[in-house]
mmCIF file of C-alpha atoms and ligand atoms in Angstrom:
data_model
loop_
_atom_site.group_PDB
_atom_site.id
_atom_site.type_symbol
_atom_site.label_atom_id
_atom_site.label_comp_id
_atom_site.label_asym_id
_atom_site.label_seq_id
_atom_site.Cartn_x
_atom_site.Cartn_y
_atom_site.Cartn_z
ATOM 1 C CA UNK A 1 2.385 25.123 16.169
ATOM 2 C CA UNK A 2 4.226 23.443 13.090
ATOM 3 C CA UNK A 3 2.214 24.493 10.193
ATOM 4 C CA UNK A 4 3.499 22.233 7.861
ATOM 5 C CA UNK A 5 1.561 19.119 6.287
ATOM 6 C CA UNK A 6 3.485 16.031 7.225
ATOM 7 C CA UNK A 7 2.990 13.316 4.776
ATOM 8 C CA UNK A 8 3.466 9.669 5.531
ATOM 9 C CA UNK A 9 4.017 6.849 2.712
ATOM 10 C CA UNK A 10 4.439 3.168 3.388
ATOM 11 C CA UNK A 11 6.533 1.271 0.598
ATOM 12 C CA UNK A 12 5.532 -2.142 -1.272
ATOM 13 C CA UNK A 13 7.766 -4.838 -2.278
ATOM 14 C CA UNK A 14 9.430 -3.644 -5.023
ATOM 15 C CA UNK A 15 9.060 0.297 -4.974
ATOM 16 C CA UNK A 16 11.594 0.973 -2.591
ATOM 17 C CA UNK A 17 13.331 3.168 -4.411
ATOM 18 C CA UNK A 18 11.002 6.067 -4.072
ATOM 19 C CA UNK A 19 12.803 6.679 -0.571
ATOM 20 C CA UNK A 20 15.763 7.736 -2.598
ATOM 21 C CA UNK A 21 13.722 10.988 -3.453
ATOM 22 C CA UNK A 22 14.092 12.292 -0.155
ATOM 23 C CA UNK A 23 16.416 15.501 0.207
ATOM 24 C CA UNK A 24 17.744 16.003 3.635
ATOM 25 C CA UNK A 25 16.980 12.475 4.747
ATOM 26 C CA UNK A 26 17.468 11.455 8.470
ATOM 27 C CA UNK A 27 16.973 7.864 9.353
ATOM 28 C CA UNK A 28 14.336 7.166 12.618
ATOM 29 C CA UNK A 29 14.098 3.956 12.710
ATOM 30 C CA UNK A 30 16.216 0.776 11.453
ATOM 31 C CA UNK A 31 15.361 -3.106 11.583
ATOM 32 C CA UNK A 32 16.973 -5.709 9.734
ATOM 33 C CA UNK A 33 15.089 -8.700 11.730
ATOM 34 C CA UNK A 34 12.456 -10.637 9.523
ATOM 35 C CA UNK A 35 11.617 -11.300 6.135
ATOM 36 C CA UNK A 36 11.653 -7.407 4.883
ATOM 37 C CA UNK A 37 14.153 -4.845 5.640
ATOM 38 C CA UNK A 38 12.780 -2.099 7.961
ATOM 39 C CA UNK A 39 13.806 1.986 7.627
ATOM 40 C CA UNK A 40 12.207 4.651 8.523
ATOM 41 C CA UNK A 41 13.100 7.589 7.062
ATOM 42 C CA UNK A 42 12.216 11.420 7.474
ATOM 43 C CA UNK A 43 13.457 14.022 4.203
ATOM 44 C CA UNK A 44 11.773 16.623 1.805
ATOM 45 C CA UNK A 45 10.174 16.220 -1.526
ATOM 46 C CA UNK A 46 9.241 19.052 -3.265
ATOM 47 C CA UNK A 47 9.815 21.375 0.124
ATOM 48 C CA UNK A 48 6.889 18.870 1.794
ATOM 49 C CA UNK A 49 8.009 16.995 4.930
ATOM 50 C CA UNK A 50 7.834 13.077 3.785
ATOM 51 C CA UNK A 51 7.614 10.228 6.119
ATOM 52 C CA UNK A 52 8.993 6.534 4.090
ATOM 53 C CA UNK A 53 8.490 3.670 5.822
ATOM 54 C CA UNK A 54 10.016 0.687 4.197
ATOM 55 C CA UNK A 55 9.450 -2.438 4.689
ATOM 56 C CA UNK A 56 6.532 -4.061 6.976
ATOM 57 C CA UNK A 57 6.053 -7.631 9.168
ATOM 58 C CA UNK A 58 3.119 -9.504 7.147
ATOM 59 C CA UNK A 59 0.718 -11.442 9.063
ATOM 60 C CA UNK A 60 2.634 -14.421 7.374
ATOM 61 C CA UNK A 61 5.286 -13.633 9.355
ATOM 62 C CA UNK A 62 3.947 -12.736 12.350
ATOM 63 C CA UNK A 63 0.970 -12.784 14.662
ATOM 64 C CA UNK A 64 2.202 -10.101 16.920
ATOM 65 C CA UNK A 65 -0.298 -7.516 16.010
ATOM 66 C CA UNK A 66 1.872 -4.609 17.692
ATOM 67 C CA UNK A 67 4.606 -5.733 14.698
ATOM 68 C CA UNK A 68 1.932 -6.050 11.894
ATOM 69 C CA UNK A 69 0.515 -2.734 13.019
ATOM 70 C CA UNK A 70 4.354 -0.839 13.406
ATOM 71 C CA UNK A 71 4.042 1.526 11.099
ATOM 72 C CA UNK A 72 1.128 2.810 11.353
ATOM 73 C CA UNK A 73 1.310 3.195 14.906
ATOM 74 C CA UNK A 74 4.665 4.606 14.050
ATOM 75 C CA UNK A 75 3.271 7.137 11.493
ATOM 76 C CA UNK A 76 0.666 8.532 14.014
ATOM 77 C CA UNK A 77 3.314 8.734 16.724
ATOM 78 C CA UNK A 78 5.174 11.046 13.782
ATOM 79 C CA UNK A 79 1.865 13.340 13.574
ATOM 80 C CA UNK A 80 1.626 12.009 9.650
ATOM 81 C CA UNK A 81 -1.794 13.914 8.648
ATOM 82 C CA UNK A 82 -1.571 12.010 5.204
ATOM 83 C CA UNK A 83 -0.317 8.431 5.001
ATOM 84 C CA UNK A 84 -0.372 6.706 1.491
ATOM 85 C CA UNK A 85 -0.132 2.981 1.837
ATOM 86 C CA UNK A 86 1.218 0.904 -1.143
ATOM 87 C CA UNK A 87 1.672 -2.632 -1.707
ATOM 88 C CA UNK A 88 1.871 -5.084 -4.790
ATOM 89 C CA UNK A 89 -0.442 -6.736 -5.573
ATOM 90 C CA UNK A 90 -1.982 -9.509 -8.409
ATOM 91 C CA UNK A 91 -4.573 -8.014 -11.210
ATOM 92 C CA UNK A 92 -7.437 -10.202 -11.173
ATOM 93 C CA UNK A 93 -9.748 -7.772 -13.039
ATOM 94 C CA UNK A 94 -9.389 -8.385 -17.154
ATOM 95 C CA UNK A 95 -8.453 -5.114 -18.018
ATOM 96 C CA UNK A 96 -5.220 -4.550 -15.640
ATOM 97 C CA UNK A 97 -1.340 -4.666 -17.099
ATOM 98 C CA UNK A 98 1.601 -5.630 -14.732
ATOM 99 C CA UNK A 99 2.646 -2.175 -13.975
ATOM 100 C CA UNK A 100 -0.690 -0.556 -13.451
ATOM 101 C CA UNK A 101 -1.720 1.529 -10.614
ATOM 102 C CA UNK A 102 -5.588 0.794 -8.484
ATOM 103 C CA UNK A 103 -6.551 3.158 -5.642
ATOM 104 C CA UNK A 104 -7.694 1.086 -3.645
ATOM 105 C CA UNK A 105 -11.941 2.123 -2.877
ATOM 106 C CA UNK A 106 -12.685 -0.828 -0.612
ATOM 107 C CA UNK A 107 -11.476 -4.212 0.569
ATOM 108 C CA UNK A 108 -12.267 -7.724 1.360
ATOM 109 C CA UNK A 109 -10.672 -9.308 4.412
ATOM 110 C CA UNK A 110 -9.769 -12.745 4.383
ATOM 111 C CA UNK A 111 -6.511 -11.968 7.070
ATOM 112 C CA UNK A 112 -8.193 -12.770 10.442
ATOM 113 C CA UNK A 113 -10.882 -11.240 11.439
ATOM 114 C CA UNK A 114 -10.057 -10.246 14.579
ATOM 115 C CA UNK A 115 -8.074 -7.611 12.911
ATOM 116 C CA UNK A 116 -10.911 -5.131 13.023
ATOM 117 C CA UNK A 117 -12.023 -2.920 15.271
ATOM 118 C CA UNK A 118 -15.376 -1.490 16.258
ATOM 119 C CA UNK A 119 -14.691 1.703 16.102
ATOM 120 C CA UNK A 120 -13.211 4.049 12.997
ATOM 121 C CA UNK A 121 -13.423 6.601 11.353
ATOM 122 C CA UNK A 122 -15.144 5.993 8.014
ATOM 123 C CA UNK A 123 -12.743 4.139 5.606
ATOM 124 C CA UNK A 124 -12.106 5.474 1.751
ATOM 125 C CA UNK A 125 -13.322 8.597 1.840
ATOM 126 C CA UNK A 126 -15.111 9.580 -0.985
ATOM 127 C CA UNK A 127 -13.474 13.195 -0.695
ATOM 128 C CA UNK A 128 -9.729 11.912 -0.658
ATOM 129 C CA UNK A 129 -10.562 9.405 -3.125
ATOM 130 C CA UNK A 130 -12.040 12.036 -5.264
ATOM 131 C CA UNK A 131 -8.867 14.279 -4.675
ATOM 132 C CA UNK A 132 -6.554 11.000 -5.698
ATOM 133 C CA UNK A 133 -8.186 10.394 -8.915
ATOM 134 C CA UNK A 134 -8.502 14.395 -9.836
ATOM 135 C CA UNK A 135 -4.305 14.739 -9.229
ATOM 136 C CA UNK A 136 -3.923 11.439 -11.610
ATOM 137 C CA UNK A 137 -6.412 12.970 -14.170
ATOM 138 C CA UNK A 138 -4.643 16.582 -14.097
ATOM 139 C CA UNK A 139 -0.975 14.839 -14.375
ATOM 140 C CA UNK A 140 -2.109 12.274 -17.143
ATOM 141 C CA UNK A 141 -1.358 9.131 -15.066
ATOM 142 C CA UNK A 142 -3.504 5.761 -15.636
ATOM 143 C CA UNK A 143 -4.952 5.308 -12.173
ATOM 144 C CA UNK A 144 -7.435 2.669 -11.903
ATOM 145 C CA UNK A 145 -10.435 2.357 -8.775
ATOM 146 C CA UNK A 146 -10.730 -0.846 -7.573
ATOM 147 C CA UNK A 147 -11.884 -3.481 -5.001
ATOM 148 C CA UNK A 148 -8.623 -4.761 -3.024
ATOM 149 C CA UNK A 149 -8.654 -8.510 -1.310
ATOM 150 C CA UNK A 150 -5.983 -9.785 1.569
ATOM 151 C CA UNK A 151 -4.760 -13.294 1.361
ATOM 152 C CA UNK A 152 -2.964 -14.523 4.298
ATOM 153 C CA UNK A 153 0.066 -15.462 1.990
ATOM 154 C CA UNK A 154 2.712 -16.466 2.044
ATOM 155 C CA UNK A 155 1.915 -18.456 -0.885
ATOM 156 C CA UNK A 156 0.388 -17.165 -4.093
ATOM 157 C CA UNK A 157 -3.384 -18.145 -4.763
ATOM 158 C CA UNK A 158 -4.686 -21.483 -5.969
ATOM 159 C CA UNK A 159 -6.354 -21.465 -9.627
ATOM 160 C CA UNK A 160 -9.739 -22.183 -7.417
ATOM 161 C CA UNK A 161 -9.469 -18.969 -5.275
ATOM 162 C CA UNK A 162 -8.605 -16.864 -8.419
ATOM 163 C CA UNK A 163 -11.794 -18.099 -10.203
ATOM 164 C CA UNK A 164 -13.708 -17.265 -6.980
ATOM 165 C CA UNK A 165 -12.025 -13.383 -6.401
ATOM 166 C CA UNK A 166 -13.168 -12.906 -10.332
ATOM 167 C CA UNK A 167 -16.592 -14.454 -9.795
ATOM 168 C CA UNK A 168 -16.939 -11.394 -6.738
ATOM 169 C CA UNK A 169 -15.544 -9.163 -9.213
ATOM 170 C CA UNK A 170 -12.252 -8.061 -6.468
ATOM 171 C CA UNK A 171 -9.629 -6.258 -8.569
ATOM 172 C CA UNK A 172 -6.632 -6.734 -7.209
ATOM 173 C CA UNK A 173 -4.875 -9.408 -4.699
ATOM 174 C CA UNK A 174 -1.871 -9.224 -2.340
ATOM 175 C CA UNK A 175 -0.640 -9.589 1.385
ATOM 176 C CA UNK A 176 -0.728 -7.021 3.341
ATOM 177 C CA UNK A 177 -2.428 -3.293 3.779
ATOM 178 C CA UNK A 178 -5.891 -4.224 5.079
ATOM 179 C CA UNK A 179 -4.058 -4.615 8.931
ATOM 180 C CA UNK A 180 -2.839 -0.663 8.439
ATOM 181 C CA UNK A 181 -6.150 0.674 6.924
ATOM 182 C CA UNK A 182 -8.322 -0.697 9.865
ATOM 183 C CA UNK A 183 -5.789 0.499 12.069
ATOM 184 C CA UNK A 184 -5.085 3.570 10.893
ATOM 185 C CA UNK A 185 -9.498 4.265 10.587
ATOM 186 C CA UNK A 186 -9.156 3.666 14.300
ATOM 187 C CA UNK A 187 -6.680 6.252 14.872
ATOM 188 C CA UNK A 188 -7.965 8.521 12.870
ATOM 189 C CA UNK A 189 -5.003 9.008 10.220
ATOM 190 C CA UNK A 190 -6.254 10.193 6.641
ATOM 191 C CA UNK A 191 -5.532 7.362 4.418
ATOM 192 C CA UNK A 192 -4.833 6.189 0.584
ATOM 193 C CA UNK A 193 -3.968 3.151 -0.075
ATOM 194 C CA UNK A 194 -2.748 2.247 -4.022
ATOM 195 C CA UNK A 195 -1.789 -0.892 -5.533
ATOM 196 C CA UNK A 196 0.995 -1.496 -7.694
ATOM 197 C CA UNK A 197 0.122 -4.625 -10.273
ATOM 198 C CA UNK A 198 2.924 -6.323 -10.385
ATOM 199 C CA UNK A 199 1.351 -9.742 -11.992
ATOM 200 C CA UNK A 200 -1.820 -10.823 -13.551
ATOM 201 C CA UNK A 201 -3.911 -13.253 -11.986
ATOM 202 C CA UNK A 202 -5.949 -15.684 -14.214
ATOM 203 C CA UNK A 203 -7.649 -18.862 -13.391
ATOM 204 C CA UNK A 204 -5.977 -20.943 -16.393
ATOM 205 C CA UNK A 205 -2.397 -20.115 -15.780
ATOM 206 C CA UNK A 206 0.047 -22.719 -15.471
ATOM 207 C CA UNK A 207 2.864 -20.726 -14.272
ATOM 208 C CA UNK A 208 3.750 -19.994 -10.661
ATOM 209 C CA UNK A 209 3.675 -16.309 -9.779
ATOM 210 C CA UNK A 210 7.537 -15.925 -8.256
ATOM 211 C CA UNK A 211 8.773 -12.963 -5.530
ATOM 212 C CA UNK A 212 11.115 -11.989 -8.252
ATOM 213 C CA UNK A 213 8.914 -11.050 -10.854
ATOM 214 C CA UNK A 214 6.711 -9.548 -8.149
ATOM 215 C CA UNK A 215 10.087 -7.491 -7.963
ATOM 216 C CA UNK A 216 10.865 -7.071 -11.713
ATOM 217 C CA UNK A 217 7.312 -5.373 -12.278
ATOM 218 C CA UNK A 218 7.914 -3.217 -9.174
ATOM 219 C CA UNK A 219 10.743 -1.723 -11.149
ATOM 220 C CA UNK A 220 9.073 -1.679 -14.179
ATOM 221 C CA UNK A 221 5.633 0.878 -12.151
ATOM 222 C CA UNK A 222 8.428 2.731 -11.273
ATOM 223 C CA UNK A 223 8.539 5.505 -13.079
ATOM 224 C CA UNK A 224 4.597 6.084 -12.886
ATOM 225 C CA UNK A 225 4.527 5.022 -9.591
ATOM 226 C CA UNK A 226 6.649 7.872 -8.781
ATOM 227 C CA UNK A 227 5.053 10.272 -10.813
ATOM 228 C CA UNK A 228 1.526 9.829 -9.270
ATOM 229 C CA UNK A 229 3.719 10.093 -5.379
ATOM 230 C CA UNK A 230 5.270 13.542 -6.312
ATOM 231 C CA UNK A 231 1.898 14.546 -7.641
ATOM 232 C CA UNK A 232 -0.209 13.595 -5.074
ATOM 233 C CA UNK A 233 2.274 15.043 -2.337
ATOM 234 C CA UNK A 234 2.785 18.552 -4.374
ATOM 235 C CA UNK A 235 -1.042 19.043 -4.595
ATOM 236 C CA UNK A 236 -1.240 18.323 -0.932
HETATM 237 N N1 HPA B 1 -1.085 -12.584 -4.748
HETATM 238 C C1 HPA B 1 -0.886 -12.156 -3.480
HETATM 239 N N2 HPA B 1 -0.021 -11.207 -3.158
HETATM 240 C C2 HPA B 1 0.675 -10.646 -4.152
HETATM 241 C C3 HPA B 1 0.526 -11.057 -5.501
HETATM 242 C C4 HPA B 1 -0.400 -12.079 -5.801
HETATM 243 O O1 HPA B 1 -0.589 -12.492 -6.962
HETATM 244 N N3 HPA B 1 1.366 -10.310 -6.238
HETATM 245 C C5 HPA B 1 2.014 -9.472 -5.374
HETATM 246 N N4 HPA B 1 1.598 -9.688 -4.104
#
């Protein structure tokens, strides 16, 4: 029996380069069909085994449910005991920056609902979250708890829907993640899921969110973002 703690970690738009981190790094698993990029890759950070997936197919993309669900099914296949999901995402709570980080402690779905299962294991455990929060406390990393919502994408949110995610008090906003949580409840995978704020949603703006400052604010989470990863992976 392999003793060691294998740790999974699915990449948002914009925070790729955390796969850089990985020492010893062997490529799995490479797809350059679609919208996004796909690598898996298998290295060491901080002597812990670390699983990167980059890249994912969005529901926009796709209907095929065995590509939306890829790496997660992937990352069980790969006996991942942890898997930390990220994504970006738009603040819709007041007191969020572009660049903040939200745990994610529950969802709304507005992807189809047949993207659920009946059976899972309980979703945002209370422990793990616990743990999450504790490691951000310990390391002195701004880690906001919050209320996550899917759109279907791929186009950013009317003024109307903003004004209605604020009047149900969801946090934060973005494309993907729900799909892999419900999936990976219903395989059984110990999940984390954290958003990266990469714009702020408000119902009077005038400006169009773009992909490329979704991109520029990745870059700028960076350096937290990465903080909080090798944190959370060395206290695993
Ligand atoms: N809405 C939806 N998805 C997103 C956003 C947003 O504002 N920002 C990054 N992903």
């Amino acid at each position: 029996m392999n003793p060691m703690k294998r740790i999974g970690i699915i990449l948002g738009s914009g925070l790729d380069k955390f796969s850089k981190e990985l020492k010893n790094a062997d490529l799995l698993y490479e797809d350059s069909v679609g919208i996004h990029h796909k690598r898996i890759t298998r290295g060491f950070i901080g002597g812990k085994e670390v699983t990167i997936f980059q890249g994912r197919n969005h529901f926009y993309e796709t209907q095929l449910l065995n590509k939306i669900y890829f790496n997660v099914n992937s990352a069980k296949e790969l006996g991942i005991d942890l898997l930390i999901i990220t994504n970006a995402a738009g603040g819709v709570n007041p007191n969020f920056k572009v660049a903040d980080l939200m745990l994610i402690t529950s969802h709304l779905n507005f992807i189809l609902k047949k993207i659920s299962f009946r059976k899972h294991k309980k979703l945002y455990d209370k422990e793990l979250i616990g743990w999450v929060r504790n490691v951000a406390m310990k390391n002195h990393i701004k880690l906001h708890t919050g209320v996550y919502c899917s759109s279907t994408g791929p186009v950013y949110e009317t003024k109307s829907e903003i004004n209605l995610w604020k009047k149900i008090n969801i946090d934060s906003v973005g494309m993907s993640t729900i799909p892999e949580i419900l999936l990976a409840g219903k395989l059984g995978l110990k999940t984390i899921a954290i958003s990266c704020i990469t714009n702020l949603l408000s119902g009077n703006m005038e400006e169009k969110i773009d992909h490329s400052e979704v991109m520029e604010a990745g870059k700028k989470a960076y350096p937290v973002f990465s903080r909080l990863l090798k944190a959370i992976i060395n206290d695993y």
